[in-house]
Amino acid sequence: MTESQTRYGQGLIVLLGLFAFASILAFHNITDGDLWGKLAIGASVWEEGHLLRHDVFAFTQTLPEYIDHEWGAGFVFYGLLKTFGPPALMILKIALAIGALGFGLGTGRKQGCDTNILLLLAVPAAACILPGYIPVVRCHAFTYCLFGVTLFCLEALRGGRRWPVAALPLVMLIWSNLHGGFVVGLGIVFFYAAAAIVLRKNIAPMTGTAAACALVTLINPYGVKFWQYLIPALLNPRARITEWGPLPPLAWDDFWGFRLLFVLTVAAVALGWGRVSRKNFYGLAILVLTAFMGWRARRHGPFFGVAALAFAGPYYAGAALALPAVIRAKLNPTWAVGILYAGLAFYAALEVLPGVSWQLWAPVGEDPVREADILSRAEVKGNLATPFAWGSYLTWRLYPNIKISMDGRYEAAYPESTFALNAAFFDHQGDWLKLCHSYKVDFVILDLQQCRLRPEDLTAQGYVLIWKQGNVSALLCLPAHAAALGEAARSLPPFTIDPLDLKTRPAPLFVTGPRE
């Protein structure tokens, strides 16, 4: 093949890959539980012009000051929803996922790696980052993309370019107001700066850029208090939250892509080490760090996908040279990669595309949909005990009439004592009724798939069972509310509202209290 034919073929391969990856991303159209809480924060900015400084959604004890390190993501989410409707959130998710891969691939090209090798590596790398982009849409979706941007800028700066001196602080300013994962990028920037000092090369631009990146993180709605909140939050082990737990070495789950990419990359480095003449030790250190992060906390796996695409390519190329000469002589790399991508695109068109929908779903089982319908139709007011994962959805659907006990904002809004109090109640452990003794709990929603607390435990304490959705969820209340909720349950229509349709929301959207 001529050079122009190779480039044309590689361009076609990229289009096939984009089609397959975007189809898979669009197929996953279930909303994430944390989205609702971020929309609530975004609504306070868009509709009232200011951020919440104190929590108004919970009836339990909250922190004296509410500092949300993801406020910018909520601002973006609500702005897109308000301006363009729910499909905009799906488009944002797809764009950020493709951006993460694109900047990883661009960084890989800076290592001088062959495009065909990178396109081949992009397949397991895409599988590795996919868990970060399955739900619609989480704040960390920004982080994996901006991590790729940061690596791209740092490698350009290390190579002698000067535009990253201005670009990196701007990236860090935006990132630090979107998601706490910016600390990973900031740490990588400081690693490059420290290495520059040790090697006595590019000291001024590297250290100056690192200092600027650190300083811009103080440009946020909370000032220095942002870091006073963030440092303890970063050190919180979150032992009860699965995605923060270590990844088991052998399992079939959403993180199979990380395990596959890890094994392939270790093998590639081992086989290709002697054939790579110019080793990027910066990149090797980042590969080790991100692999460790992925094994230590499964939600960090996508970092390794971006890092592998950025820095592991030369070792894959070196490993490919270990193939027998007769195979390498007969194999056309562009054709081989093209056939692989054509197969992936064909599979996506046949098996994935028919299930793609731009309609975002919050289905029964994923969220307490019918229970929220009943409470909303009854127009009751009071305090609702909520499982950790469902609190944000119920806030979005029911505030200001209903206040919740707990939601996914965790250490941003609640002291550890509130988390423990709520967990003991739903786990039916110890003094589990302490929540009801400490506060008037008018309503309880149970996640029957996760909670040990059963409806009969509550009916024994005087609560009335209003609704039970199979083995999925249940709604109970105090006797004073039973008549209103029972009537609402009996007259419940067979369909629910679209929680992302802002026209179905009562006005005012949020009553957020004073601006103190």
Short mmCIF file of N, CA, C and O in Angstrom, two decimals, residues 362-480:
data_model
loop_
_atom_site.label_atom_id
_atom_site.label_comp_id
_atom_site.label_asym_id
_atom_site.label_seq_id
_atom_site.Cartn_x
_atom_site.Cartn_y
_atom_site.Cartn_z
N ALA A 362 -34.60 5.94 33.80
CA ALA A 362 -34.43 5.68 35.23
C ALA A 362 -35.45 4.61 35.57
O ALA A 362 -36.53 4.89 36.09
N PRO A 363 -35.17 3.35 35.25
CA PRO A 363 -36.18 2.29 35.32
C PRO A 363 -36.44 1.81 36.74
O PRO A 363 -35.64 2.02 37.66
N VAL A 364 -37.59 1.18 36.91
CA VAL A 364 -37.93 0.52 38.17
C VAL A 364 -36.84 -0.50 38.47
O VAL A 364 -36.44 -1.28 37.61
N GLY A 365 -36.36 -0.49 39.69
CA GLY A 365 -35.27 -1.38 40.08
C GLY A 365 -33.97 -0.63 40.19
O GLY A 365 -33.24 -0.79 41.16
N GLU A 366 -33.70 0.21 39.19
CA GLU A 366 -32.53 1.08 39.29
C GLU A 366 -32.81 2.24 40.23
O GLU A 366 -31.92 2.70 40.95
N ASP A 367 -34.04 2.70 40.21
CA ASP A 367 -34.48 3.82 41.08
C ASP A 367 -35.86 3.49 41.63
O ASP A 367 -36.62 2.74 41.00
N PRO A 368 -36.24 4.09 42.76
CA PRO A 368 -37.56 3.85 43.35
C PRO A 368 -38.64 4.67 42.63
O PRO A 368 -39.23 5.59 43.20
N VAL A 369 -38.90 4.31 41.41
CA VAL A 369 -39.73 5.12 40.53
C VAL A 369 -41.18 5.19 41.02
O VAL A 369 -41.75 6.28 41.19
N ARG A 370 -41.79 4.04 41.24
CA ARG A 370 -43.21 4.04 41.59
C ARG A 370 -43.44 4.58 43.00
O ARG A 370 -44.47 5.22 43.27
N GLU A 371 -42.51 4.34 43.89
CA GLU A 371 -42.63 4.91 45.23
C GLU A 371 -42.60 6.43 45.18
O GLU A 371 -43.39 7.10 45.87
N ALA A 372 -41.73 6.99 44.33
CA ALA A 372 -41.69 8.44 44.16
C ALA A 372 -42.98 8.95 43.53
O ALA A 372 -43.49 10.02 43.89
N ASP A 373 -43.53 8.17 42.58
CA ASP A 373 -44.81 8.55 41.97
C ASP A 373 -45.91 8.66 43.03
O ASP A 373 -46.71 9.61 43.02
N ILE A 374 -45.96 7.69 43.93
CA ILE A 374 -47.01 7.68 44.95
C ILE A 374 -46.87 8.89 45.88
O ILE A 374 -47.84 9.60 46.16
N LEU A 375 -45.65 9.12 46.35
CA LEU A 375 -45.42 10.25 47.25
C LEU A 375 -45.72 11.58 46.56
O LEU A 375 -46.27 12.50 47.17
N SER A 376 -45.37 11.66 45.29
CA SER A 376 -45.61 12.90 44.55
C SER A 376 -47.11 13.12 44.32
O SER A 376 -47.63 14.22 44.52
N ARG A 377 -47.83 12.07 43.93
CA ARG A 377 -49.26 12.19 43.65
C ARG A 377 -50.06 12.50 44.91
O ARG A 377 -51.06 13.22 44.87
N ALA A 378 -49.60 11.96 46.05
CA ALA A 378 -50.31 12.19 47.30
C ALA A 378 -50.07 13.59 47.85
O ALA A 378 -50.81 14.06 48.74
N GLU A 379 -49.03 14.27 47.35
CA GLU A 379 -48.68 15.62 47.78
C GLU A 379 -48.47 15.70 49.30
O GLU A 379 -48.83 16.69 49.93
N VAL A 380 -47.90 14.66 49.84
CA VAL A 380 -47.62 14.65 51.28
C VAL A 380 -46.32 15.37 51.56
O VAL A 380 -45.49 15.58 50.68
N LYS A 381 -46.13 15.74 52.83
CA LYS A 381 -44.91 16.40 53.26
C LYS A 381 -44.36 15.65 54.47
O LYS A 381 -45.12 15.11 55.27
N GLY A 382 -43.03 15.63 54.58
CA GLY A 382 -42.43 14.97 55.73
C GLY A 382 -41.03 14.48 55.43
O GLY A 382 -40.40 14.86 54.44
N ASN A 383 -40.56 13.62 56.33
CA ASN A 383 -39.19 13.09 56.25
C ASN A 383 -39.20 11.66 55.73
O ASN A 383 -39.98 10.83 56.19
N LEU A 384 -38.30 11.40 54.81
CA LEU A 384 -38.24 10.09 54.14
C LEU A 384 -36.89 9.44 54.39
O LEU A 384 -35.84 10.00 54.04
N ALA A 385 -36.88 8.27 55.01
CA ALA A 385 -35.64 7.50 55.17
C ALA A 385 -35.29 6.86 53.83
O ALA A 385 -36.11 6.13 53.25
N THR A 386 -34.09 7.12 53.35
CA THR A 386 -33.71 6.72 52.00
C THR A 386 -32.41 5.92 52.02
O THR A 386 -31.45 6.30 52.69
N PRO A 387 -32.33 4.83 51.26
CA PRO A 387 -31.05 4.14 51.09
C PRO A 387 -30.04 5.07 50.43
O PRO A 387 -30.40 5.97 49.66
N PHE A 388 -28.79 4.84 50.73
CA PHE A 388 -27.70 5.70 50.25
C PHE A 388 -27.78 5.96 48.75
O PHE A 388 -27.67 7.10 48.29
N ALA A 389 -28.00 4.92 47.97
CA ALA A 389 -27.92 5.05 46.51
C ALA A 389 -29.14 5.73 45.89
O ALA A 389 -29.08 6.16 44.74
N TRP A 390 -30.24 5.81 46.64
CA TRP A 390 -31.49 6.35 46.07
C TRP A 390 -31.84 7.76 46.55
O TRP A 390 -32.78 8.36 46.06
N GLY A 391 -31.07 8.28 47.48
CA GLY A 391 -31.42 9.57 48.05
C GLY A 391 -31.45 10.70 47.04
O GLY A 391 -32.34 11.56 47.07
N SER A 392 -30.48 10.72 46.14
CA SER A 392 -30.40 11.83 45.17
C SER A 392 -31.59 11.82 44.22
O SER A 392 -32.16 12.87 43.89
N TYR A 393 -31.98 10.63 43.76
CA TYR A 393 -33.14 10.53 42.87
C TYR A 393 -34.39 11.05 43.57
O TYR A 393 -35.19 11.80 42.97
N LEU A 394 -34.56 10.66 44.82
CA LEU A 394 -35.76 11.07 45.55
C LEU A 394 -35.76 12.56 45.86
O LEU A 394 -36.81 13.21 45.87
N THR A 395 -34.58 13.12 46.09
CA THR A 395 -34.48 14.57 46.25
C THR A 395 -34.95 15.27 44.98
O THR A 395 -35.73 16.23 45.01
N TRP A 396 -34.44 14.80 43.85
CA TRP A 396 -34.79 15.43 42.57
C TRP A 396 -36.29 15.34 42.30
O TRP A 396 -36.89 16.29 41.80
N ARG A 397 -36.89 14.23 42.65
CA ARG A 397 -38.31 14.03 42.37
C ARG A 397 -39.22 14.73 43.39
O ARG A 397 -40.32 15.18 43.03
N LEU A 398 -38.81 14.82 44.65
CA LEU A 398 -39.77 15.14 45.72
C LEU A 398 -39.50 16.41 46.50
O LEU A 398 -40.40 16.89 47.20
N TYR A 399 -38.30 16.95 46.47
CA TYR A 399 -38.03 18.18 47.20
C TYR A 399 -38.82 19.33 46.57
O TYR A 399 -38.95 19.37 45.35
N PRO A 400 -39.38 20.27 47.35
CA PRO A 400 -39.18 20.54 48.77
C PRO A 400 -40.18 19.88 49.73
O PRO A 400 -40.05 20.02 50.94
N ASN A 401 -41.18 19.17 49.20
CA ASN A 401 -42.18 18.57 50.09
C ASN A 401 -41.59 17.48 50.98
O ASN A 401 -42.03 17.28 52.11
N ILE A 402 -40.61 16.75 50.43
CA ILE A 402 -40.01 15.62 51.13
C ILE A 402 -38.53 15.88 51.35
O ILE A 402 -37.83 16.31 50.42
N LYS A 403 -38.08 15.63 52.57
CA LYS A 403 -36.65 15.68 52.86
C LYS A 403 -36.15 14.26 53.12
O LYS A 403 -36.88 13.40 53.61
N ILE A 404 -34.89 14.02 52.77
CA ILE A 404 -34.32 12.68 52.81
C ILE A 404 -33.39 12.50 54.01
O ILE A 404 -32.98 13.49 54.64
N SER A 405 -33.02 11.23 54.26
CA SER A 405 -32.08 10.96 55.36
C SER A 405 -30.64 10.93 54.89
O SER A 405 -29.73 11.27 55.65
N MET A 406 -30.41 10.52 53.64
CA MET A 406 -29.04 10.32 53.16
C MET A 406 -29.05 10.23 51.65
O MET A 406 -30.04 9.78 51.06
N ASP A 407 -27.95 10.65 51.02
CA ASP A 407 -27.81 10.48 49.58
C ASP A 407 -26.34 10.35 49.22
O ASP A 407 -25.47 10.37 50.08
N GLY A 408 -26.06 10.23 47.93
CA GLY A 408 -24.73 9.91 47.46
C GLY A 408 -23.70 11.01 47.62
O GLY A 408 -22.53 10.79 47.29
N ARG A 409 -24.08 12.16 48.13
CA ARG A 409 -23.08 13.22 48.33
C ARG A 409 -22.13 12.90 49.48
O ARG A 409 -21.06 13.50 49.59
N TYR A 410 -22.53 11.98 50.34
CA TYR A 410 -21.67 11.42 51.39
C TYR A 410 -20.92 12.51 52.14
O TYR A 410 -21.52 13.39 52.75
N GLU A 411 -19.55 12.47 52.08
CA GLU A 411 -18.75 13.34 52.95
C GLU A 411 -18.84 14.81 52.56
O GLU A 411 -18.42 15.68 53.32
N ALA A 412 -19.39 15.12 51.39
CA ALA A 412 -19.56 16.52 51.01
C ALA A 412 -20.66 17.19 51.84
O ALA A 412 -20.60 18.39 52.10
N ALA A 413 -21.65 16.41 52.25
CA ALA A 413 -22.80 17.00 52.94
C ALA A 413 -23.01 16.46 54.35
O ALA A 413 -23.62 17.15 55.18
N TYR A 414 -22.52 15.25 54.64
CA TYR A 414 -22.87 14.59 55.89
C TYR A 414 -21.65 14.24 56.73
O TYR A 414 -20.60 13.86 56.19
N PRO A 415 -21.77 14.33 58.06
CA PRO A 415 -20.73 13.76 58.91
C PRO A 415 -20.80 12.23 58.87
O PRO A 415 -21.83 11.66 58.51
N GLU A 416 -19.72 11.59 59.24
CA GLU A 416 -19.68 10.13 59.21
C GLU A 416 -20.75 9.53 60.12
O GLU A 416 -21.27 8.45 59.86
N SER A 417 -21.11 10.25 61.18
CA SER A 417 -22.13 9.75 62.11
C SER A 417 -23.49 9.59 61.44
O SER A 417 -24.23 8.65 61.72
N THR A 418 -23.82 10.49 60.52
CA THR A 418 -25.09 10.38 59.80
C THR A 418 -25.07 9.20 58.85
O THR A 418 -26.05 8.45 58.73
N PHE A 419 -23.94 9.02 58.17
CA PHE A 419 -23.82 7.86 57.29
C PHE A 419 -23.97 6.56 58.08
O PHE A 419 -24.68 5.64 57.66
N ALA A 420 -23.32 6.48 59.25
CA ALA A 420 -23.41 5.28 60.08
C ALA A 420 -24.83 5.07 60.61
O ALA A 420 -25.31 3.93 60.67
N LEU A 421 -25.49 6.15 60.98
CA LEU A 421 -26.86 6.07 61.49
C LEU A 421 -27.79 5.52 60.42
O LEU A 421 -28.61 4.62 60.68
N ASN A 422 -27.68 6.04 59.21
CA ASN A 422 -28.53 5.60 58.11
C ASN A 422 -28.21 4.16 57.70
O ASN A 422 -29.11 3.35 57.43
N ALA A 423 -26.91 3.84 57.69
CA ALA A 423 -26.51 2.48 57.31
C ALA A 423 -27.00 1.46 58.33
O ALA A 423 -27.46 0.37 57.95
N ALA A 424 -26.93 1.77 59.62
CA ALA A 424 -27.40 0.84 60.66
C ALA A 424 -28.90 0.58 60.51
O ALA A 424 -29.36 -0.56 60.71
N PHE A 425 -29.64 1.60 60.14
CA PHE A 425 -31.09 1.45 59.97
C PHE A 425 -31.39 0.47 58.83
O PHE A 425 -32.13 -0.50 59.01
N PHE A 426 -30.82 0.71 57.68
CA PHE A 426 -31.14 -0.13 56.52
C PHE A 426 -30.45 -1.50 56.57
O PHE A 426 -30.92 -2.44 55.95
N ASP A 427 -29.37 -1.58 57.33
CA ASP A 427 -28.71 -2.89 57.51
C ASP A 427 -29.35 -3.70 58.63
O ASP A 427 -28.98 -4.85 58.83
N HIS A 428 -30.27 -3.07 59.36
CA HIS A 428 -30.95 -3.75 60.47
C HIS A 428 -29.92 -4.29 61.48
O HIS A 428 -29.99 -5.45 61.91
N GLN A 429 -29.00 -3.40 61.85
CA GLN A 429 -27.94 -3.79 62.77
C GLN A 429 -27.90 -2.89 63.99
O GLN A 429 -28.17 -1.69 63.89
N GLY A 430 -27.51 -3.48 65.12
CA GLY A 430 -27.35 -2.71 66.34
C GLY A 430 -28.63 -1.98 66.72
O GLY A 430 -29.74 -2.51 66.60
N ASP A 431 -28.47 -0.75 67.15
CA ASP A 431 -29.62 0.09 67.50
C ASP A 431 -30.19 0.69 66.22
O ASP A 431 -30.11 1.90 65.98
N TRP A 432 -30.77 -0.18 65.38
CA TRP A 432 -31.19 0.26 64.05
C TRP A 432 -32.31 1.27 64.07
O TRP A 432 -32.49 2.06 63.14
N LEU A 433 -33.10 1.28 65.16
CA LEU A 433 -34.21 2.23 65.26
C LEU A 433 -33.78 3.62 65.73
O LEU A 433 -34.62 4.50 65.89
N LYS A 434 -32.49 3.80 65.95
CA LYS A 434 -32.01 5.09 66.44
C LYS A 434 -32.37 6.22 65.47
O LYS A 434 -32.64 7.35 65.90
N LEU A 435 -32.40 5.93 64.17
CA LEU A 435 -32.80 6.96 63.20
C LEU A 435 -34.21 7.44 63.49
O LEU A 435 -34.48 8.65 63.48
N CYS A 436 -35.12 6.51 63.77
CA CYS A 436 -36.52 6.87 64.04
C CYS A 436 -36.69 7.51 65.40
O CYS A 436 -37.61 8.32 65.61
N HIS A 437 -35.82 7.17 66.34
CA HIS A 437 -35.89 7.78 67.67
C HIS A 437 -35.30 9.19 67.67
O HIS A 437 -35.72 10.04 68.46
N SER A 438 -34.33 9.42 66.77
CA SER A 438 -33.67 10.73 66.73
C SER A 438 -34.45 11.75 65.90
O SER A 438 -34.35 12.96 66.13
N TYR A 439 -35.20 11.26 64.93
CA TYR A 439 -35.94 12.14 64.03
C TYR A 439 -37.32 11.54 63.78
O TYR A 439 -37.51 10.32 63.90
N LYS A 440 -38.25 12.39 63.43
CA LYS A 440 -39.55 11.88 62.99
C LYS A 440 -39.40 11.39 61.55
O LYS A 440 -39.16 12.16 60.63
N VAL A 441 -39.52 10.09 61.35
CA VAL A 441 -39.40 9.50 60.02
C VAL A 441 -40.81 9.14 59.55
O VAL A 441 -41.41 8.16 60.00
N ASP A 442 -41.35 9.95 58.64
CA ASP A 442 -42.72 9.76 58.17
C ASP A 442 -42.83 8.62 57.16
O ASP A 442 -43.85 7.91 57.13
N PHE A 443 -41.80 8.49 56.32
CA PHE A 443 -41.86 7.52 55.23
C PHE A 443 -40.54 6.76 55.16
O PHE A 443 -39.48 7.28 55.51
N VAL A 444 -40.60 5.54 54.66
CA VAL A 444 -39.40 4.71 54.46
C VAL A 444 -39.50 4.04 53.10
O VAL A 444 -40.54 3.46 52.76
N ILE A 445 -38.43 4.13 52.33
CA ILE A 445 -38.33 3.38 51.09
C ILE A 445 -37.21 2.36 51.25
O ILE A 445 -36.10 2.71 51.66
N LEU A 446 -37.50 1.11 50.94
CA LEU A 446 -36.54 0.03 51.09
C LEU A 446 -36.06 -0.46 49.74
O LEU A 446 -36.87 -0.65 48.82
N ASP A 447 -34.77 -0.66 49.63
CA ASP A 447 -34.17 -1.35 48.49
C ASP A 447 -34.06 -2.82 48.89
O ASP A 447 -33.13 -3.21 49.59
N LEU A 448 -35.01 -3.63 48.47
CA LEU A 448 -35.10 -5.01 48.92
C LEU A 448 -33.99 -5.89 48.37
O LEU A 448 -33.78 -7.01 48.86
N GLN A 449 -33.26 -5.40 47.38
CA GLN A 449 -32.14 -6.17 46.83
C GLN A 449 -30.84 -5.91 47.57
O GLN A 449 -29.90 -6.69 47.48
N GLN A 450 -30.79 -4.80 48.30
CA GLN A 450 -29.55 -4.42 48.98
C GLN A 450 -29.70 -4.33 50.50
O GLN A 450 -28.74 -4.59 51.22
N CYS A 451 -30.87 -3.95 50.97
CA CYS A 451 -31.05 -3.69 52.40
C CYS A 451 -31.45 -4.97 53.15
O CYS A 451 -32.23 -5.78 52.65
N ARG A 452 -30.92 -5.12 54.34
CA ARG A 452 -31.33 -6.23 55.20
C ARG A 452 -32.65 -5.94 55.90
O ARG A 452 -33.37 -6.86 56.30
N LEU A 453 -32.97 -4.68 56.07
CA LEU A 453 -34.23 -4.29 56.69
C LEU A 453 -35.39 -4.73 55.81
O LEU A 453 -35.40 -4.50 54.59
N ARG A 454 -36.38 -5.40 56.39
CA ARG A 454 -37.53 -5.93 55.66
C ARG A 454 -38.79 -5.16 56.04
O ARG A 454 -38.88 -4.58 57.14
N PRO A 455 -39.79 -5.17 55.17
CA PRO A 455 -41.05 -4.48 55.51
C PRO A 455 -41.66 -4.95 56.82
O PRO A 455 -42.19 -4.13 57.59
N GLU A 456 -41.58 -6.26 57.10
CA GLU A 456 -42.19 -6.77 58.34
C GLU A 456 -41.49 -6.24 59.59
O GLU A 456 -42.12 -6.14 60.65
N ASP A 457 -40.19 -5.89 59.46
CA ASP A 457 -39.51 -5.28 60.61
C ASP A 457 -40.12 -3.92 60.95
O ASP A 457 -40.18 -3.54 62.12
N LEU A 458 -40.54 -3.21 59.93
CA LEU A 458 -41.11 -1.88 60.14
C LEU A 458 -42.59 -1.94 60.51
O LEU A 458 -43.07 -1.14 61.33
N THR A 459 -43.32 -2.87 59.92
CA THR A 459 -44.74 -2.99 60.30
C THR A 459 -44.86 -3.39 61.77
O THR A 459 -45.82 -3.00 62.44
N ALA A 460 -43.86 -4.13 62.27
CA ALA A 460 -43.86 -4.49 63.69
C ALA A 460 -43.65 -3.27 64.57
O ALA A 460 -43.99 -3.29 65.77
N GLN A 461 -43.13 -2.19 63.99
CA GLN A 461 -42.92 -0.95 64.74
C GLN A 461 -44.02 0.08 64.49
O GLN A 461 -43.90 1.22 64.90
N GLY A 462 -45.09 -0.34 63.81
CA GLY A 462 -46.23 0.54 63.61
C GLY A 462 -46.32 1.18 62.24
O GLY A 462 -47.29 1.90 61.96
N TYR A 463 -45.36 0.94 61.37
CA TYR A 463 -45.43 1.50 60.01
C TYR A 463 -46.41 0.69 59.16
O TYR A 463 -46.66 -0.49 59.42
N VAL A 464 -46.95 1.33 58.15
CA VAL A 464 -47.94 0.71 57.27
C VAL A 464 -47.31 0.49 55.90
O VAL A 464 -46.73 1.41 55.32
N LEU A 465 -47.43 -0.73 55.40
CA LEU A 465 -46.92 -1.04 54.06
C LEU A 465 -47.89 -0.50 53.01
O LEU A 465 -49.06 -0.89 52.97
N ILE A 466 -47.41 0.38 52.17
CA ILE A 466 -48.24 1.00 51.13
C ILE A 466 -48.02 0.35 49.77
O ILE A 466 -48.96 0.14 49.01
N TRP A 467 -46.79 0.00 49.46
CA TRP A 467 -46.47 -0.46 48.12
C TRP A 467 -45.27 -1.40 48.19
O TRP A 467 -44.31 -1.13 48.91
N LYS A 468 -45.34 -2.47 47.44
CA LYS A 468 -44.20 -3.38 47.34
C LYS A 468 -44.04 -3.77 45.88
O LYS A 468 -44.96 -4.32 45.28
N GLN A 469 -42.88 -3.44 45.32
CA GLN A 469 -42.60 -3.70 43.92
C GLN A 469 -41.81 -5.02 43.82
O GLN A 469 -40.58 -5.04 43.79
N GLY A 470 -42.53 -6.14 43.85
CA GLY A 470 -41.88 -7.45 43.79
C GLY A 470 -40.85 -7.60 44.88
O GLY A 470 -41.08 -7.29 46.04
N ASN A 471 -39.69 -8.07 44.49
CA ASN A 471 -38.55 -8.18 45.41
C ASN A 471 -37.55 -7.06 45.20
O ASN A 471 -36.35 -7.22 45.48
N VAL A 472 -38.06 -5.92 44.73
CA VAL A 472 -37.18 -4.82 44.35
C VAL A 472 -37.22 -3.70 45.38
O VAL A 472 -36.17 -3.25 45.87
N SER A 473 -38.41 -3.23 45.72
CA SER A 473 -38.51 -2.05 46.59
C SER A 473 -39.84 -2.05 47.33
O SER A 473 -40.77 -2.80 46.98
N ALA A 474 -39.92 -1.21 48.34
CA ALA A 474 -41.15 -1.09 49.13
C ALA A 474 -41.25 0.31 49.72
O ALA A 474 -40.23 0.97 49.96
N LEU A 475 -42.48 0.74 49.93
CA LEU A 475 -42.77 2.04 50.55
C LEU A 475 -43.64 1.81 51.77
O LEU A 475 -44.68 1.15 51.69
N LEU A 476 -43.22 2.37 52.92
CA LEU A 476 -44.00 2.30 54.15
C LEU A 476 -44.12 3.70 54.72
O LEU A 476 -43.33 4.60 54.40
N CYS A 477 -45.11 3.88 55.59
CA CYS A 477 -45.31 5.21 56.18
C CYS A 477 -45.92 5.08 57.57
O CYS A 477 -46.41 4.01 57.97
N LEU A 478 -45.93 6.19 58.30
CA LEU A 478 -46.63 6.25 59.57
C LEU A 478 -48.14 6.22 59.30
O LEU A 478 -48.60 6.64 58.23
N PRO A 479 -48.92 5.74 60.27
CA PRO A 479 -50.37 5.62 60.05
C PRO A 479 -51.04 6.92 59.63
O PRO A 479 -52.03 6.90 58.89
N ALA A 480 -50.51 8.05 60.06
CA ALA A 480 -51.13 9.34 59.74
C ALA A 480 -51.15 9.62 58.24
O ALA A 480 -52.02 10.37 57.75
#
